[in-house]
Amino acid sequence: EVQLVESGGELVQPGGSLRLSCAASGFTFSDYPMTWLRRAPGKELEWVAKIIGQYDFTYYADSTKGRFTISRDNAQNTLYLQLNNLRIDDTAMYFCAIGGLGEPLESMKRGQGTQVTVSS
C-alpha cells in the first residue's frame, strides 16, 4: 500500500523557518517525481515545489521561489521542504504528493498533510 506521511508543521512567527518531511512507502520512491502541495483556508489546492528526474531538477511556484527548497533522500525514502522567511500567507495544510508532470493536482496521491501556521 502506498503511504505518504507528512510531519514538521507547526505554529511559527513571520520570518521564521520550518522543515517539513514526508516519509514514503509502498512504492519505489526514487522512480517518481514528487511535489509539495498546499491548501490555504478557503482556497484551492496549489503546488508549491516539485522535484523531477534522475538529476533532481527542482521547480518552484512564484510565491515560494527563493524562500522554499525541496529535496529528497532516496536512501531514506523521504521528501523534504525547507521553508524560510515564512509569511502569513504561507499558512496552509501542506501535502506531499506523487507526481508533478502536469497531472491535475486533485488527482495526485497525497498524504494527510501537516499544518503550517504563520502568525505573530
GROMACS .gro file of C-alpha atoms in nm:
model
  120
    1GLU     CA    1   0.000   0.000   0.000
    2VAL     CA    2   0.127   0.342  -0.096
    3GLN     CA    3   0.169   0.568   0.205
    4LEU     CA    4   0.285   0.926   0.243
    5VAL     CA    5   0.319   1.067   0.593
    6GLU     CA    6   0.399   1.434   0.636
    7SER     CA    7   0.541   1.591   0.952
    8GLY     CA    8   0.710   1.905   1.075
    9GLY     CA    9   0.433   2.159   1.056
   10GLU     CA   10   0.373   2.392   1.350
   11LEU     CA   11   0.297   2.747   1.456
   12VAL     CA   12   0.578   2.985   1.362
   13GLN     CA   13   0.624   3.361   1.359
   14PRO     CA   14   0.658   3.559   1.036
   15GLY     CA   15   1.015   3.540   0.913
   16GLY     CA   16   1.069   3.205   1.077
   17SER     CA   17   1.171   2.872   0.928
   18LEU     CA   18   1.046   2.515   0.926
   19ARG     CA   19   1.149   2.187   0.770
   20LEU     CA   20   0.875   1.954   0.655
   21SER     CA   21   0.933   1.585   0.595
   22CYS     CA   22   0.739   1.323   0.405
   23ALA     CA   23   0.803   0.956   0.469
   24ALA     CA   24   0.711   0.746   0.167
   25SER     CA   25   0.647   0.372   0.150
   26GLY     CA   26   0.478   0.113  -0.069
   27PHE     CA   27   0.636   0.220  -0.397
   28THR     CA   28   0.980   0.272  -0.549
   29PHE     CA   29   1.027   0.627  -0.426
   30SER     CA   30   1.333   0.704  -0.638
   31ASP     CA   31   1.143   0.629  -0.959
   32TYR     CA   32   0.886   0.906  -0.915
   33PRO     CA   33   0.872   1.282  -0.936
   34MET     CA   34   0.743   1.432  -0.613
   35THR     CA   35   0.557   1.751  -0.535
   36TRP     CA   36   0.465   1.957  -0.233
   37LEU     CA   37   0.114   2.095  -0.244
   38ARG     CA   38  -0.072   2.321  -0.003
   39ARG     CA   39  -0.424   2.429   0.067
   40ALA     CA   40  -0.487   2.753   0.248
   41PRO     CA   41  -0.817   2.812   0.428
   42GLY     CA   42  -1.088   2.884   0.173
   43LYS     CA   43  -0.856   2.841  -0.123
   44GLU     CA   44  -0.786   2.577  -0.384
   45LEU     CA   45  -0.505   2.328  -0.373
   46GLU     CA   46  -0.186   2.476  -0.520
   47TRP     CA   47   0.156   2.337  -0.598
   48VAL     CA   48   0.448   2.472  -0.405
   49ALA     CA   49   0.755   2.289  -0.532
   50LYS     CA   50   0.845   1.976  -0.724
   51ILE     CA   51   1.148   1.761  -0.784
   52ILE     CA   52   1.178   1.565  -1.105
   53GLY     CA   53   1.407   1.327  -1.282
   54GLN     CA   54   1.730   1.141  -1.234
   55TYR     CA   55   1.919   1.462  -1.160
   56ASP     CA   56   1.659   1.603  -0.920
   57PHE     CA   57   1.560   1.908  -1.117
   58THR     CA   58   1.360   2.141  -0.892
   59TYR     CA   59   1.082   2.383  -0.974
   60TYR     CA   60   0.904   2.636  -0.757
   61ALA     CA   61   0.586   2.837  -0.766
   62ASP     CA   62   0.649   3.210  -0.798
   63SER     CA   63   0.518   3.264  -0.444
   64THR     CA   64   0.780   3.032  -0.293
   65LYS     CA   65   1.081   3.079  -0.516
   66GLY     CA   66   1.386   3.191  -0.321
   67ARG     CA   67   1.229   3.102   0.014
   68PHE     CA   68   1.147   2.730  -0.007
   69THR     CA   69   1.376   2.442  -0.100
   70ILE     CA   70   1.261   2.095  -0.198
   71SER     CA   71   1.493   1.797  -0.166
   72ARG     CA   72   1.480   1.421  -0.137
   73ASP     CA   73   1.677   1.137   0.021
   74ASN     CA   74   1.612   0.828  -0.188
   75ALA     CA   75   1.802   0.605   0.055
   76GLN     CA   76   1.560   0.709   0.331
   77ASN     CA   77   1.251   0.731   0.106
   78THR     CA   78   1.194   1.081   0.236
   79LEU     CA   79   1.096   1.409   0.075
   80TYR     CA   80   1.174   1.741   0.240
   81LEU     CA   81   1.064   2.100   0.215
   82GLN     CA   82   1.269   2.371   0.383
   83LEU     CA   83   1.059   2.681   0.440
   84ASN     CA   84   1.244   3.006   0.514
   85ASN     CA   85   1.130   3.363   0.562
   86LEU     CA   86   0.775   3.245   0.622
   87ARG     CA   87   0.487   3.485   0.561
   88ILE     CA   88   0.135   3.489   0.699
   89ASP     CA   89   0.000   3.387   0.359
   90ASP     CA   90   0.207   3.067   0.376
   91THR     CA   91  -0.041   2.941   0.635
   92ALA     CA   92  -0.188   2.621   0.493
   93MET     CA   93  -0.207   2.246   0.516
   94TYR     CA   94   0.096   2.110   0.333
   95PHE     CA   95   0.087   1.778   0.148
   96CYS     CA   96   0.346   1.573  -0.030
   97ALA     CA   97   0.224   1.405  -0.345
   98ILE     CA   98   0.342   1.162  -0.607
   99GLY     CA   99   0.383   1.316  -0.949
  100GLY     CA  100   0.449   1.658  -1.092
  101LEU     CA  101   0.435   1.621  -1.467
  102GLY     CA  102   0.122   1.822  -1.531
  103GLU     CA  103  -0.148   1.597  -1.393
  104PRO     CA  104  -0.445   1.760  -1.215
  105LEU     CA  105  -0.344   1.840  -0.859
  106GLU     CA  106  -0.657   1.687  -0.706
  107SER     CA  107  -0.579   1.355  -0.879
  108MET     CA  108  -0.233   1.322  -0.723
  109LYS     CA  109  -0.189   1.066  -0.448
  110ARG     CA  110  -0.104   1.258  -0.132
  111GLY     CA  111  -0.077   1.215   0.241
  112GLN     CA  112  -0.292   1.353   0.519
  113GLY     CA  113  -0.091   1.671   0.542
  114THR     CA  114   0.085   1.875   0.807
  115GLN     CA  115  -0.041   2.214   0.924
  116VAL     CA  116   0.181   2.520   0.896
  117THR     CA  117   0.051   2.831   1.071
  118VAL     CA  118   0.238   3.159   1.041
  119SER     CA  119   0.124   3.412   1.295
  120SER     CA  120   0.263   3.668   1.533
   0.00000   0.00000   0.00000
